Coordinates of C-alpha atoms in Angstrom, one line a residue:
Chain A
X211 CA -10.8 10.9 11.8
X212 CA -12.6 7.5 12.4
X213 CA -14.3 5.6 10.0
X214 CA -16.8 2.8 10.3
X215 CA -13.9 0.0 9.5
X216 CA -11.3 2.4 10.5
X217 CA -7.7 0.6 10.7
X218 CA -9.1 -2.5 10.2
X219 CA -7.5 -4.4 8.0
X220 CA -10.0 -6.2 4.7
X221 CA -8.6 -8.8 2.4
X222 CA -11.1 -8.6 -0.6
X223 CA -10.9 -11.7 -3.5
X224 CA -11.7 -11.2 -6.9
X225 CA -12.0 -7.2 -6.3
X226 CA -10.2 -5.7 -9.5
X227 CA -13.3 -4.7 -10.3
X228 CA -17.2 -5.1 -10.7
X229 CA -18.8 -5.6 -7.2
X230 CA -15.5 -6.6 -5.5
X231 CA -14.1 -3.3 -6.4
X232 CA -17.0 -1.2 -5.3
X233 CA -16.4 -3.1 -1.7
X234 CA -12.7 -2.2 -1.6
X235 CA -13.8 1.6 -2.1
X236 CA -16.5 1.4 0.5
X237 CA -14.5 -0.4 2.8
X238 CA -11.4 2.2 2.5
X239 CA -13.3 4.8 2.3
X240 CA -14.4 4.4 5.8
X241 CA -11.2 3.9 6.7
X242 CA -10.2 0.0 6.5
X243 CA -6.6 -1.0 5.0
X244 CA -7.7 -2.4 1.9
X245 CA -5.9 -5.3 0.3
X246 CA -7.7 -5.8 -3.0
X247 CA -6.8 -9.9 -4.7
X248 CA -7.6 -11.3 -8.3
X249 CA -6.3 -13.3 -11.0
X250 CA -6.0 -10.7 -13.0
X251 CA -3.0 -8.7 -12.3
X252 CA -3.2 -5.7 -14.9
X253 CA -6.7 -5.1 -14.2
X254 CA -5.6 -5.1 -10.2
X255 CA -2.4 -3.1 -10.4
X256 CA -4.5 -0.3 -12.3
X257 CA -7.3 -0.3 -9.9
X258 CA -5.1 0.0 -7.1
X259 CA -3.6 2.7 -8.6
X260 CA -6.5 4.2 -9.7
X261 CA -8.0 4.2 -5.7
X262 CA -4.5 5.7 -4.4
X263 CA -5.3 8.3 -7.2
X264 CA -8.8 8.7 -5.6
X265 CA -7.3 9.1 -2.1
X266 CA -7.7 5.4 -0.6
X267 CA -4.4 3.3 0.0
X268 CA -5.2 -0.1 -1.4
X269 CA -2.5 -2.6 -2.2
X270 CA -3.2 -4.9 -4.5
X271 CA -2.0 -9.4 -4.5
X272 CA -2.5 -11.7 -7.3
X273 CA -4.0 -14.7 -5.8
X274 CA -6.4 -17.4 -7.8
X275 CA -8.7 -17.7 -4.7
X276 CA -9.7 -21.9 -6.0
X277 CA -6.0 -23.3 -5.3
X278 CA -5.5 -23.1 -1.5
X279 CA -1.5 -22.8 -2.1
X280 CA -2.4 -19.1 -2.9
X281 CA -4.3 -18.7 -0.3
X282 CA -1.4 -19.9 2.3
X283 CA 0.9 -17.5 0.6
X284 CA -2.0 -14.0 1.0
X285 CA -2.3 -14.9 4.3
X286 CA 1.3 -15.1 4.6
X287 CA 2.0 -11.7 2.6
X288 CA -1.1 -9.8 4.2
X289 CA 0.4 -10.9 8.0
X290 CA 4.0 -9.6 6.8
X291 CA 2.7 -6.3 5.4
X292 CA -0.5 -5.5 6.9
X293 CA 0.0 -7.5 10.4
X294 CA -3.2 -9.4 10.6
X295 CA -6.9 -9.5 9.0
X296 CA -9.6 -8.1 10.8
X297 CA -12.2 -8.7 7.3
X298 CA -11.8 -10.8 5.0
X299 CA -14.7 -10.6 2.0
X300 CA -15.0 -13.9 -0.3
X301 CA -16.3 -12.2 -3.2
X302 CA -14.6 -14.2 -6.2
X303 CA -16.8 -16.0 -8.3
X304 CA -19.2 -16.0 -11.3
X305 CA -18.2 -17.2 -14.0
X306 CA -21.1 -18.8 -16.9
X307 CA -24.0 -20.7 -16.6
X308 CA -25.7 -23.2 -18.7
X309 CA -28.5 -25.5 -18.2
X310 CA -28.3 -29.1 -17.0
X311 CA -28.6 -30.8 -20.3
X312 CA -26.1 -28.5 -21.7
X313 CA -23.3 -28.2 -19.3
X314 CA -20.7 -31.0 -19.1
X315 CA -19.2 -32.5 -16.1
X316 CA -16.0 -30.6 -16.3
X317 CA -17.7 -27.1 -16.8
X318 CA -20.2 -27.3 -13.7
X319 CA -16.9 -28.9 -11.3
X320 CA -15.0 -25.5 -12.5
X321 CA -17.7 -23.5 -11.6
X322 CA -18.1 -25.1 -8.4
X323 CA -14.4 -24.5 -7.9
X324 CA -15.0 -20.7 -8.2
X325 CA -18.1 -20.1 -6.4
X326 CA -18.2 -22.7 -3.0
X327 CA -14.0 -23.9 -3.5
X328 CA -13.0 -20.0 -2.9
X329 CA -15.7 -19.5 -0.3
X330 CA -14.4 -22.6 2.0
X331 CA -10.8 -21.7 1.3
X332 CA -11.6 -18.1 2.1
X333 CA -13.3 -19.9 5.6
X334 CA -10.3 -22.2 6.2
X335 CA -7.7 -19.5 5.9
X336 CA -9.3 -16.6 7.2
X337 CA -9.8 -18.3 10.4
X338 CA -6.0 -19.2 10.8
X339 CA -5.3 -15.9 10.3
X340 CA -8.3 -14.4 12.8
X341 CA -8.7 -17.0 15.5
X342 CA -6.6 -15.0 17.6
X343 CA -7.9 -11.6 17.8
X344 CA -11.8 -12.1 16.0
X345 CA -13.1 -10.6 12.8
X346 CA -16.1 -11.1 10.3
X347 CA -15.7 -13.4 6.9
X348 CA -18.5 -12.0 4.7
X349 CA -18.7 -14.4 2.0
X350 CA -20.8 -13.3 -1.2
X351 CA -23.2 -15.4 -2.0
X352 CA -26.3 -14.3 -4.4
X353 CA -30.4 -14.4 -4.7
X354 CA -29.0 -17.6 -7.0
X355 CA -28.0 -19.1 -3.5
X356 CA -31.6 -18.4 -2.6
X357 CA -33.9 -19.6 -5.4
X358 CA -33.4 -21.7 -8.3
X359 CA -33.7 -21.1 -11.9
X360 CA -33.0 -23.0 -15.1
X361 CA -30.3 -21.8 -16.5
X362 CA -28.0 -21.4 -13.5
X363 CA -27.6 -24.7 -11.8
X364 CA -24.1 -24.8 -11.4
X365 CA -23.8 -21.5 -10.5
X366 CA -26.7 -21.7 -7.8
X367 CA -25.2 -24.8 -6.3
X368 CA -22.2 -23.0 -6.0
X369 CA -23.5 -20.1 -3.8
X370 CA -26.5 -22.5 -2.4
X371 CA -23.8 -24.0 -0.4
X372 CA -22.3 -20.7 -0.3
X373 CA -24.9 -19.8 2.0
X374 CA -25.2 -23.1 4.4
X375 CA -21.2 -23.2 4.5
X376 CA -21.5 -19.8 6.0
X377 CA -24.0 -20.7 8.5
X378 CA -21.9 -24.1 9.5
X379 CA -18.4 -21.9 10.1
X380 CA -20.3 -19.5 11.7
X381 CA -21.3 -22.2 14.5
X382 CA -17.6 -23.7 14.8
X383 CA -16.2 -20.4 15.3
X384 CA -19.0 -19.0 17.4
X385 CA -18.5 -22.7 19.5
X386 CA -14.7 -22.5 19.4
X387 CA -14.9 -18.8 20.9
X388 CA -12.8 -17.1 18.2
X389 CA -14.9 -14.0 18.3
X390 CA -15.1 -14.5 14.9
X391 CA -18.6 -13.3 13.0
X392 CA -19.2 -15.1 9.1
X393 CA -22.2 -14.2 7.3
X394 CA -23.6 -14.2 3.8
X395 CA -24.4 -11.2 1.8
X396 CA -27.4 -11.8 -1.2
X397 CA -26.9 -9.5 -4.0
X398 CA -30.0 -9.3 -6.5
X399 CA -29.0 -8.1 -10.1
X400 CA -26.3 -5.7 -10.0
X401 CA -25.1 -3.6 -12.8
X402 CA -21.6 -4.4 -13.2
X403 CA -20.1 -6.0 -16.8
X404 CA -20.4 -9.7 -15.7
X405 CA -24.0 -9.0 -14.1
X406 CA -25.3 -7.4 -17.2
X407 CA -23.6 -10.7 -19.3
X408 CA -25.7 -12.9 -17.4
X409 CA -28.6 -11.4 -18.2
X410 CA -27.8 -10.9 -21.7
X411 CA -27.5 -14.5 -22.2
X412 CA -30.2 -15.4 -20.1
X413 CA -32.6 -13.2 -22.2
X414 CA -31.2 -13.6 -25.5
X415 CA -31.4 -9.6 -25.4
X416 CA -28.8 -6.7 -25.6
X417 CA -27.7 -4.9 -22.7
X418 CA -30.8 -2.8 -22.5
X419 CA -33.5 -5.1 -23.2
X420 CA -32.0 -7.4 -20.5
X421 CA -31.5 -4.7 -18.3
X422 CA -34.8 -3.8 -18.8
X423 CA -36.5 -7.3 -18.7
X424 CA -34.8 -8.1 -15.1
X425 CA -35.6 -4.8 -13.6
X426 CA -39.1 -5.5 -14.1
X427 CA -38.5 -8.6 -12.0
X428 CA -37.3 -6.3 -8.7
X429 CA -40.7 -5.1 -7.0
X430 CA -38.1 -2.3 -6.3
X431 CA -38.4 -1.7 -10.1
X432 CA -34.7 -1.5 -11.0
X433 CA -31.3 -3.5 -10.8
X434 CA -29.0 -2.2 -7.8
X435 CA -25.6 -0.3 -8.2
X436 CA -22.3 -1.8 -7.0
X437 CA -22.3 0.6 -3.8
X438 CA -25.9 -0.6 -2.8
X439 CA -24.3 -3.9 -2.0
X440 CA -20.6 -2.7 -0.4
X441 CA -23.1 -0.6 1.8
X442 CA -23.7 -3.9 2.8
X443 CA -20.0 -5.5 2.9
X444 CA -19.1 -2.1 5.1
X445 CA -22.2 -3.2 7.9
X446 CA -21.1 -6.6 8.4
X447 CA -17.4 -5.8 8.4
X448 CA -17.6 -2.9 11.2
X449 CA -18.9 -3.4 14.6
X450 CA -22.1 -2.0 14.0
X451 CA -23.3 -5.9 13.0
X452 CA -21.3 -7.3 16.3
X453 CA -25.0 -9.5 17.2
X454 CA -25.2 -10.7 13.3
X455 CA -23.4 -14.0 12.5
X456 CA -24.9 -16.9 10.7
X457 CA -26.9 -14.9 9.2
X458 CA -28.1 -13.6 5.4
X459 CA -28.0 -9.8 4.3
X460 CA -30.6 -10.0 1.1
X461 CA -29.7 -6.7 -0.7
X462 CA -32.1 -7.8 -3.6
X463 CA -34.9 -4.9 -4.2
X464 CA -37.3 -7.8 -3.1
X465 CA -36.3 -9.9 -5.7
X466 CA -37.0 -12.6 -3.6
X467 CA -39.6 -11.4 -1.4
X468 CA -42.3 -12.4 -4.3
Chain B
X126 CA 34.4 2.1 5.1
X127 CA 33.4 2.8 8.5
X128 CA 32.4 -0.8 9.2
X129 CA 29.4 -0.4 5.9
X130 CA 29.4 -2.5 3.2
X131 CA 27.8 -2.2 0.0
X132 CA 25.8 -4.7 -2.2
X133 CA 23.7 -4.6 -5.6
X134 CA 20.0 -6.5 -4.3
X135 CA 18.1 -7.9 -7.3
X136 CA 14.5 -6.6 -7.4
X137 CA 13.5 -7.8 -10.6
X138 CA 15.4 -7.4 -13.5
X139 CA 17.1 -4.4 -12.1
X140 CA 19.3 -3.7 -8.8
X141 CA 19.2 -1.6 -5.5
X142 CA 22.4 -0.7 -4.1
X143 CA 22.5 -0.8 -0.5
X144 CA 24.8 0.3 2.2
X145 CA 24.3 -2.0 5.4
X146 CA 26.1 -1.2 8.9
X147 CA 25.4 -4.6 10.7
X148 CA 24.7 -4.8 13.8
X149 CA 22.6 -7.3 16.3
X150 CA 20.2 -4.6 17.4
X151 CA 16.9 -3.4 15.9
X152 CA 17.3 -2.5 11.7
X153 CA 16.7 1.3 10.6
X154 CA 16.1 1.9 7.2
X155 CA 17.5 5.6 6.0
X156 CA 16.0 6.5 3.1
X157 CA 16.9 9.8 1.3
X158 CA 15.2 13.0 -0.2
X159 CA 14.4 13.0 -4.0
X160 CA 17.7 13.8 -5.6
X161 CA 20.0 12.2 -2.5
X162 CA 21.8 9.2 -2.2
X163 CA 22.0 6.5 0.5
X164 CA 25.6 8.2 1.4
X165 CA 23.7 11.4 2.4
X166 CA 23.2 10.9 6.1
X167 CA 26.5 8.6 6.5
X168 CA 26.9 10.6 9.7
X169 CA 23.5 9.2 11.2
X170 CA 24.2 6.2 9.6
X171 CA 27.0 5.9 12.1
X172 CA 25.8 7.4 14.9
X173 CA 22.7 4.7 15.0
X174 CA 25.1 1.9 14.6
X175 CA 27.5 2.8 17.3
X176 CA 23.8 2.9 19.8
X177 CA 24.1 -0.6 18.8
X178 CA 21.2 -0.2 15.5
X179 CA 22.2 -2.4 12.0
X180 CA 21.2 0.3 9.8
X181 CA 20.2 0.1 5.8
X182 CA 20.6 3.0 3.5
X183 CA 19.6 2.2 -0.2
X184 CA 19.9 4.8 -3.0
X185 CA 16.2 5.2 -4.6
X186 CA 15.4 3.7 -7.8
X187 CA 17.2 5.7 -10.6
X188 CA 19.4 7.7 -7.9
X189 CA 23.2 6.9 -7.1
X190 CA 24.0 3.3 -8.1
X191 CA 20.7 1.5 -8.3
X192 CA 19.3 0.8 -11.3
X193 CA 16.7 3.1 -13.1
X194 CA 12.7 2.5 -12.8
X195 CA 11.6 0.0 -15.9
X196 CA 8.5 2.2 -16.0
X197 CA 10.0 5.6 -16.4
X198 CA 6.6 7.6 -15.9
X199 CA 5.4 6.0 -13.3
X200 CA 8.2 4.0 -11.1
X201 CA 9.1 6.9 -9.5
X202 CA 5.6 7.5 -7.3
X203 CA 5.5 6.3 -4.1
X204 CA 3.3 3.6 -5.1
X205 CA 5.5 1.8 -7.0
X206 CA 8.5 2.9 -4.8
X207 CA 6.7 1.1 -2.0
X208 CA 6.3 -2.3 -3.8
X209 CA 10.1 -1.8 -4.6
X210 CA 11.1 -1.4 -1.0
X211 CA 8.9 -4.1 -0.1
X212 CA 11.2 -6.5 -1.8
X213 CA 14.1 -4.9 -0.7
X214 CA 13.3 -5.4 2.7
X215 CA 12.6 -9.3 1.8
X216 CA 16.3 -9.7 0.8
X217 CA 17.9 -7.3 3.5
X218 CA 15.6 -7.2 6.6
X219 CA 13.9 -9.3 8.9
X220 CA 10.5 -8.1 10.4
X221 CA 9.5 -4.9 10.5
X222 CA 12.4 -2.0 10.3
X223 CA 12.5 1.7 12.2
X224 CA 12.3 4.2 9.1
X225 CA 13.7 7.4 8.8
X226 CA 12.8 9.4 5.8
X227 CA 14.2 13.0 4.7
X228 CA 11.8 14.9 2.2
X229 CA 10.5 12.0 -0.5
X230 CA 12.4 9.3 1.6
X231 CA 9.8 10.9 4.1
X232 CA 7.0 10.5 2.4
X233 CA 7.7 7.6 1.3
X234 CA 7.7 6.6 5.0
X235 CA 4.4 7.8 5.5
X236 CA 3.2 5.8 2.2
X237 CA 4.6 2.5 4.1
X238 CA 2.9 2.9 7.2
X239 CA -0.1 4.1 5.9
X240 CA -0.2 1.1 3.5
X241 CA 1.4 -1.9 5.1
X242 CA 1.9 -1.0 8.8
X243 CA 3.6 -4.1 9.7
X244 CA 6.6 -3.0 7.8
X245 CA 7.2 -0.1 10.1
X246 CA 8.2 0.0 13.1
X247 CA 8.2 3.6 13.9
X248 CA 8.8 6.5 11.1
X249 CA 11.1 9.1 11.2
X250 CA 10.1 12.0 9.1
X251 CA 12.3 15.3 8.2
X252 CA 10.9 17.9 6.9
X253 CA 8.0 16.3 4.4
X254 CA 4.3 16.8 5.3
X255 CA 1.1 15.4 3.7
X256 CA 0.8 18.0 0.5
X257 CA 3.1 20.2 -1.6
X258 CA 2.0 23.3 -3.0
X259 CA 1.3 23.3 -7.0
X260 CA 4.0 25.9 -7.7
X261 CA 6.4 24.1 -5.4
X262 CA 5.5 21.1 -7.6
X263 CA 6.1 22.1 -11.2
X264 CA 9.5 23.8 -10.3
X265 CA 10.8 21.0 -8.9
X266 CA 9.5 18.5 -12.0
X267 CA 11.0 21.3 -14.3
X268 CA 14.1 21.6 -12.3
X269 CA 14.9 18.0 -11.9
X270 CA 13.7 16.9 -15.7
X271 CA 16.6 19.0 -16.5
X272 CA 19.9 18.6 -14.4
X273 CA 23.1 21.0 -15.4
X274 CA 26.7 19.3 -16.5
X275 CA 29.9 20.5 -15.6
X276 CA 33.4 20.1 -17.2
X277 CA 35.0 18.9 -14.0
X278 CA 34.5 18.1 -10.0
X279 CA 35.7 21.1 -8.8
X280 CA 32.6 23.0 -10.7
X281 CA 30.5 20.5 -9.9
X282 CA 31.8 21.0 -6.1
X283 CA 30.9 24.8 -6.4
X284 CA 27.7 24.3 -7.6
X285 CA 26.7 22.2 -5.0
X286 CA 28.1 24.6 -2.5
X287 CA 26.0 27.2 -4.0
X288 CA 22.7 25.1 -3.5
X289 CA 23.2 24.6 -0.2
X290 CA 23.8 28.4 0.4
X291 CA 20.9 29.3 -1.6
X292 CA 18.8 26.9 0.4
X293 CA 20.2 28.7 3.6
X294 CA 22.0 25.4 5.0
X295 CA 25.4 25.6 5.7
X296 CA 28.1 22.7 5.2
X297 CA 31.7 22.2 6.4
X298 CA 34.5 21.9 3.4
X299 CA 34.6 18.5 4.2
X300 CA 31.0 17.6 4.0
X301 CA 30.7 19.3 0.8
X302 CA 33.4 17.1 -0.5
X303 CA 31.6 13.8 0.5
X304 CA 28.5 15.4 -0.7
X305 CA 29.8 16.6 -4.2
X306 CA 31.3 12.5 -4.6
X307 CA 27.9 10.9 -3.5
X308 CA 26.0 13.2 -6.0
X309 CA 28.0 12.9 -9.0
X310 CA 28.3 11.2 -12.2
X311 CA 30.6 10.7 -15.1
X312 CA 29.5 11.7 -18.0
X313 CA 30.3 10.2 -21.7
X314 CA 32.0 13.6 -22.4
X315 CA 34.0 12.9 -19.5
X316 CA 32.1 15.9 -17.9
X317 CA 30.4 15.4 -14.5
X318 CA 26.4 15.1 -13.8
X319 CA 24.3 14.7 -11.1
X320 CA 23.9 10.6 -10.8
X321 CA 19.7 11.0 -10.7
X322 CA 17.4 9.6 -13.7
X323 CA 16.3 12.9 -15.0
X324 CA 12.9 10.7 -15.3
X325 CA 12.3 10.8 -11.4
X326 CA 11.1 14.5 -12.1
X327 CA 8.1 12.4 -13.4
X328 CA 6.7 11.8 -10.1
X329 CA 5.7 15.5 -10.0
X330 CA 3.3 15.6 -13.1
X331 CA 2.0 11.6 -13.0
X332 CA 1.5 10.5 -9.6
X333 CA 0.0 13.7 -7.7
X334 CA -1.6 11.4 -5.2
X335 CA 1.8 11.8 -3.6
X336 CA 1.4 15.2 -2.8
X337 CA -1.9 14.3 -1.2
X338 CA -0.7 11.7 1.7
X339 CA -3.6 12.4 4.2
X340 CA -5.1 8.8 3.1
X341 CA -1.9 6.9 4.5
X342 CA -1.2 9.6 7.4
X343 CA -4.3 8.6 8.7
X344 CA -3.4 5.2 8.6
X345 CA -0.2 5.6 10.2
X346 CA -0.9 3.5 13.3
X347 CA 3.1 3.2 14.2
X348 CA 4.8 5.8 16.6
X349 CA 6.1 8.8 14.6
X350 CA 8.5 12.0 15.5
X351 CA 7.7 14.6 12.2
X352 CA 10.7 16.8 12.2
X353 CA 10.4 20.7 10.8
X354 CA 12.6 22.8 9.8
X355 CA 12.0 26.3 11.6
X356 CA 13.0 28.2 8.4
X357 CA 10.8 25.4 5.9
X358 CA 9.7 26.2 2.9
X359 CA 8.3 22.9 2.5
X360 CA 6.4 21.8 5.6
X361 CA 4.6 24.8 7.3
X362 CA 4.0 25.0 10.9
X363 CA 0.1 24.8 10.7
X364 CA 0.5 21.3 8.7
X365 CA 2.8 19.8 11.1
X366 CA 0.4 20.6 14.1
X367 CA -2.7 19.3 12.3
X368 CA -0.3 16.1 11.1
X369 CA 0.3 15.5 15.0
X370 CA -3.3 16.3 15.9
X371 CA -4.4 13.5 13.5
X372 CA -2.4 11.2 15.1
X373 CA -2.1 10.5 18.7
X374 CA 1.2 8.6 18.3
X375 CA 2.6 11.5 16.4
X376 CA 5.6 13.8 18.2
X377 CA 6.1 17.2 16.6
X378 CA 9.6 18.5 16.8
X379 CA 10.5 22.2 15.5
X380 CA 14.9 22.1 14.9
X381 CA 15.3 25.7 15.3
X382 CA 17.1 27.5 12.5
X383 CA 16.7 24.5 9.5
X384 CA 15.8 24.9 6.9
X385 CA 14.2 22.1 4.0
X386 CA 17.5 20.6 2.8
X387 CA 19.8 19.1 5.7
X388 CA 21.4 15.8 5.8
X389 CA 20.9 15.2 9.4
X390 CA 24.6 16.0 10.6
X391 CA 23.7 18.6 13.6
X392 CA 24.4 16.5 17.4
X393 CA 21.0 18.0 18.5
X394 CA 18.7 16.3 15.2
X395 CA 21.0 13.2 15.9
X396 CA 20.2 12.9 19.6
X397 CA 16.3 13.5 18.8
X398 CA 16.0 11.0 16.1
X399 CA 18.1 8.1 17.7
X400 CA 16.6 8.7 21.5
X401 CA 13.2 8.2 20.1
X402 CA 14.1 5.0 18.4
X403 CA 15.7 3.4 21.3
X404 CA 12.4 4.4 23.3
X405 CA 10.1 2.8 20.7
X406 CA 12.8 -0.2 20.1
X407 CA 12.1 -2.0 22.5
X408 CA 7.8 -2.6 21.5
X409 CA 7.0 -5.9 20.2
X410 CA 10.4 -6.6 18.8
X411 CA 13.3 -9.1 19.7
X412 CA 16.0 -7.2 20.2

């Protein structure tokens, strides 16, 4: 049996569930050894459980990707159990937006730490633990790291420089020769439980309504499903992408394109 | 004892009792079948360490003198086995370990490799494949959730002797003695048990992704000798063949005449396990 990741080894952050969880499935399911991270423990014991239940091994870490202690000590744990990292996807982040006026100082620096702080961290690490055999860092970055709107500023800057960091670790490891591919994946609206949050406070709506109001905005007429974007996570993470690096994946339903 | 020594190792709040044979070679963890005890395969246990191998046996969560599960309907699946082990080796190993796994200890082996390959060495397996039939399953979870008492040793002794004749193994007087000892419990009563947590017959009702190891077998990326019985009623021929055909680093050996329940005491399986540790000793470890 060989998959499109198969026996390559994919360190997922903030994957106990939403998008991060539909990339640990897709990943495994083609065959990757999935180690799934989060700050939430519960929520990431049971999902590993549930996906050895489904037939995909998948060990789960805590680890609070901002604090780069942690991420010293997953590198550690996934080199002693796993033996290296051949993928590592920096997909913690979100968190809640405000507008300028509104947010304070302390509010937008947290969100910064868990949108850009986990991505360079994800960078730094990943490529100590890579340099010596190559891999691909896929960090998740969004159509907010694209375009600009009101009422996400923090969270935009966040995955704005989300998306240049990628392109500036992409040249040092292409210049350095590691053999080491980084590249940014743009998700449009995706429904998961914190995507459909955001646009229930953006709209002022309930869950359909929003729903409703931002599919309307995709000329693809709808919001995208977890796996849509893991499709995504799985390309970049096997060798089918082995030209792509410094690059964007838009997976938006032309959100963007208009 | 035999140059072993024993020691309780915290995981947790509770302890594993492990029986370590030092020695400067290469470490080979023995883990037993479902209802065993880490004194099961003493004579292997020996034979590895005089071929210059430090060798750790523990007894399972909730078997012989380690402490039960905390999570009685689910700590005894693989899953949460594995996490167990994985501290275990922490405290008592360094780097990854040779495994050798009879039925559950088996599988548990596969689980390891499949889920944290840099753990394992090579893997061992007797007698466990990737699935167990239903049937097989519920008899076993009835049999263990219930396990029979006995007003003395000596009954205990001839029930034991039974099982194995039932199970078409045989076993010298003697063996049967140090079996009977490593099995047994006393009860409150002052009766005698068997020494399992009735609750390990749990495993069979909550966690059937353990009878259902493809997922990890095909992730086993170590080298592997699987071990069948000829006489198995547990691994069949055509899933031993298709487990080796999955994986190119697999070796499929047939012991002619075993059957599912043997602790590993014939010269022949001895030879055959430790010869194909030595060859895969030497790959990317210090020895």
């Amino acid at each position: 049996m060989t998959g499109r990741v198969q026996d390559k080894v994919a360190v997922i952050t903030g994957a106990a569930g939403g998008l991060g969880l539909a990339m640990v499935e897709a990943l495994g399911r083609e065959g990757a050894v999935v180690v799934l991270t989060d700050i939430d423990a519960a929520r990431g014991e049971a999902s590993a459980k549930a996906l050895a239940g489904s037939g995909i091994p998948a060990r789960f870490v805590r680890h609070d990707a901002t604090v780069p202690e942690e991420w010293e000590r997953l590198t550690a744990n996934v080199l002693a159990n796993e033996g290296r990292i051949d993928v590592l996807v920096n997909n913690a982040g979100g968190g809640l937006d405000m507008d300028i006026e509104s947010m304070d100082f302390a509010h937008y620096k947290r969100m910064i730490a868990l949108n850009l702080d986990t991505a360079f961290l994800g960078c730094k690490y990943g490529i100590t633990a890579m340099k010596g055999q190559g891999g691909s860092i896929i960090n998740i970055s969004s159509v907010g790291g694209l375009i600009g709107t009101a009422a996400l500023p923090a969270y935009s800057a966040g995955k704005g420089g989300v998306r240049l960091l990628t392109k500036c670790v992409a040249a040092h490891c292409g210049q350095r020769g590691y053999g080491i591919r980084v590249n940014s994946v743009h998700p449009g609206l995706i429904r998961t439980a914190a995507g459909v949050e955001v646009t229930r406070m953006a709209t002022g709506l309930d869950e359909e309504g929003a729903v409703a109001a931002f599919a309307s905005l995709h000329p693809i007429g709808r919001v995208g499903q977890p796996h849509e974007i893991a499709n995504g996570v799985v390309f970049l993470a096997s060798d089918e992408s082995s030209f792509m690096t410094g690059s964007e994946l838009v997976i938006d339903g032309g959100y963007t394109a208009v | 004892m035999d140059g072993a020594y024993s020691r309780l190792i915290p995981i947790g709040a509770e302890r594993m009792h492990v029986r370590i044979w030092d020695a400067d070679g290469p470490t080979v963890m023995i883990a037993h079948g479902v209802t065993g005890t880490s004194a099961d395969h003493t004579p292997l246990a020996r034979n590895l360490r005089a071929r210059g191998f430090r060798v750790i046996a523990p007894d399972a969560p909730g078997c012989g003198r380690s402490d039960p599960s905390i999570d009685p309907e689910n700590g005894y699946g693989l899953g949460a086995m594995a996490v167990t082990v994985r501290r275990l080796l922490d405290s008592v190993a360094d780097g990854p370990v040779h495994w050798v796994g009879a039925s559950k200890g088996g599988a548990l082996g596969i689980r390891m490799a499949g889920e944290t390959p840099a753990r394992i060495a090579s893997l061992v397996l007797y007698d466990v494949g990737t699935t167990l039939p239903d049937a097989m399953r519920s008899v076993l979870g009835e049999r263990l959730g219930g396990p029979p008492r006995f007003a003395n040793m000596g009954a205990f002794r001839e029930h034991v002797g039974r099982f194995f004749e039932r199970a078409g193994a045989g076993l010298s007087s003697d063996r049967l003695d140090e079996i009977t000892i490593g099995w047994s419990r006393r009860l409150d009563d002052g009766g005698v048990g068997y020494h399992y947590d009735p609750a390990l017959s749990n495993q069979f009702r909550n966690n059937p992704e353990d009878f259902a190891l493809w997922p990890w077998w095909d992730r086993v990326a170590c080298p592997a000798l699987i071990m069948r019985g000829e006489r198995s009623n547990v691994l069949s021929a055509a899933e031993l063949a298709e487990m080796a055909a999955r994986n190119p680093r697999a070796t499929a050996h047939t012991v002619p005449g075993a059957v599912h329940v043997d602790m590993l005491d014939s010269a022949e399986m001895q030879t055959t396990i430790i010869d194909f540790i030595a060859a895969h000793a030497g790959q990317g470890e210090e020895v």
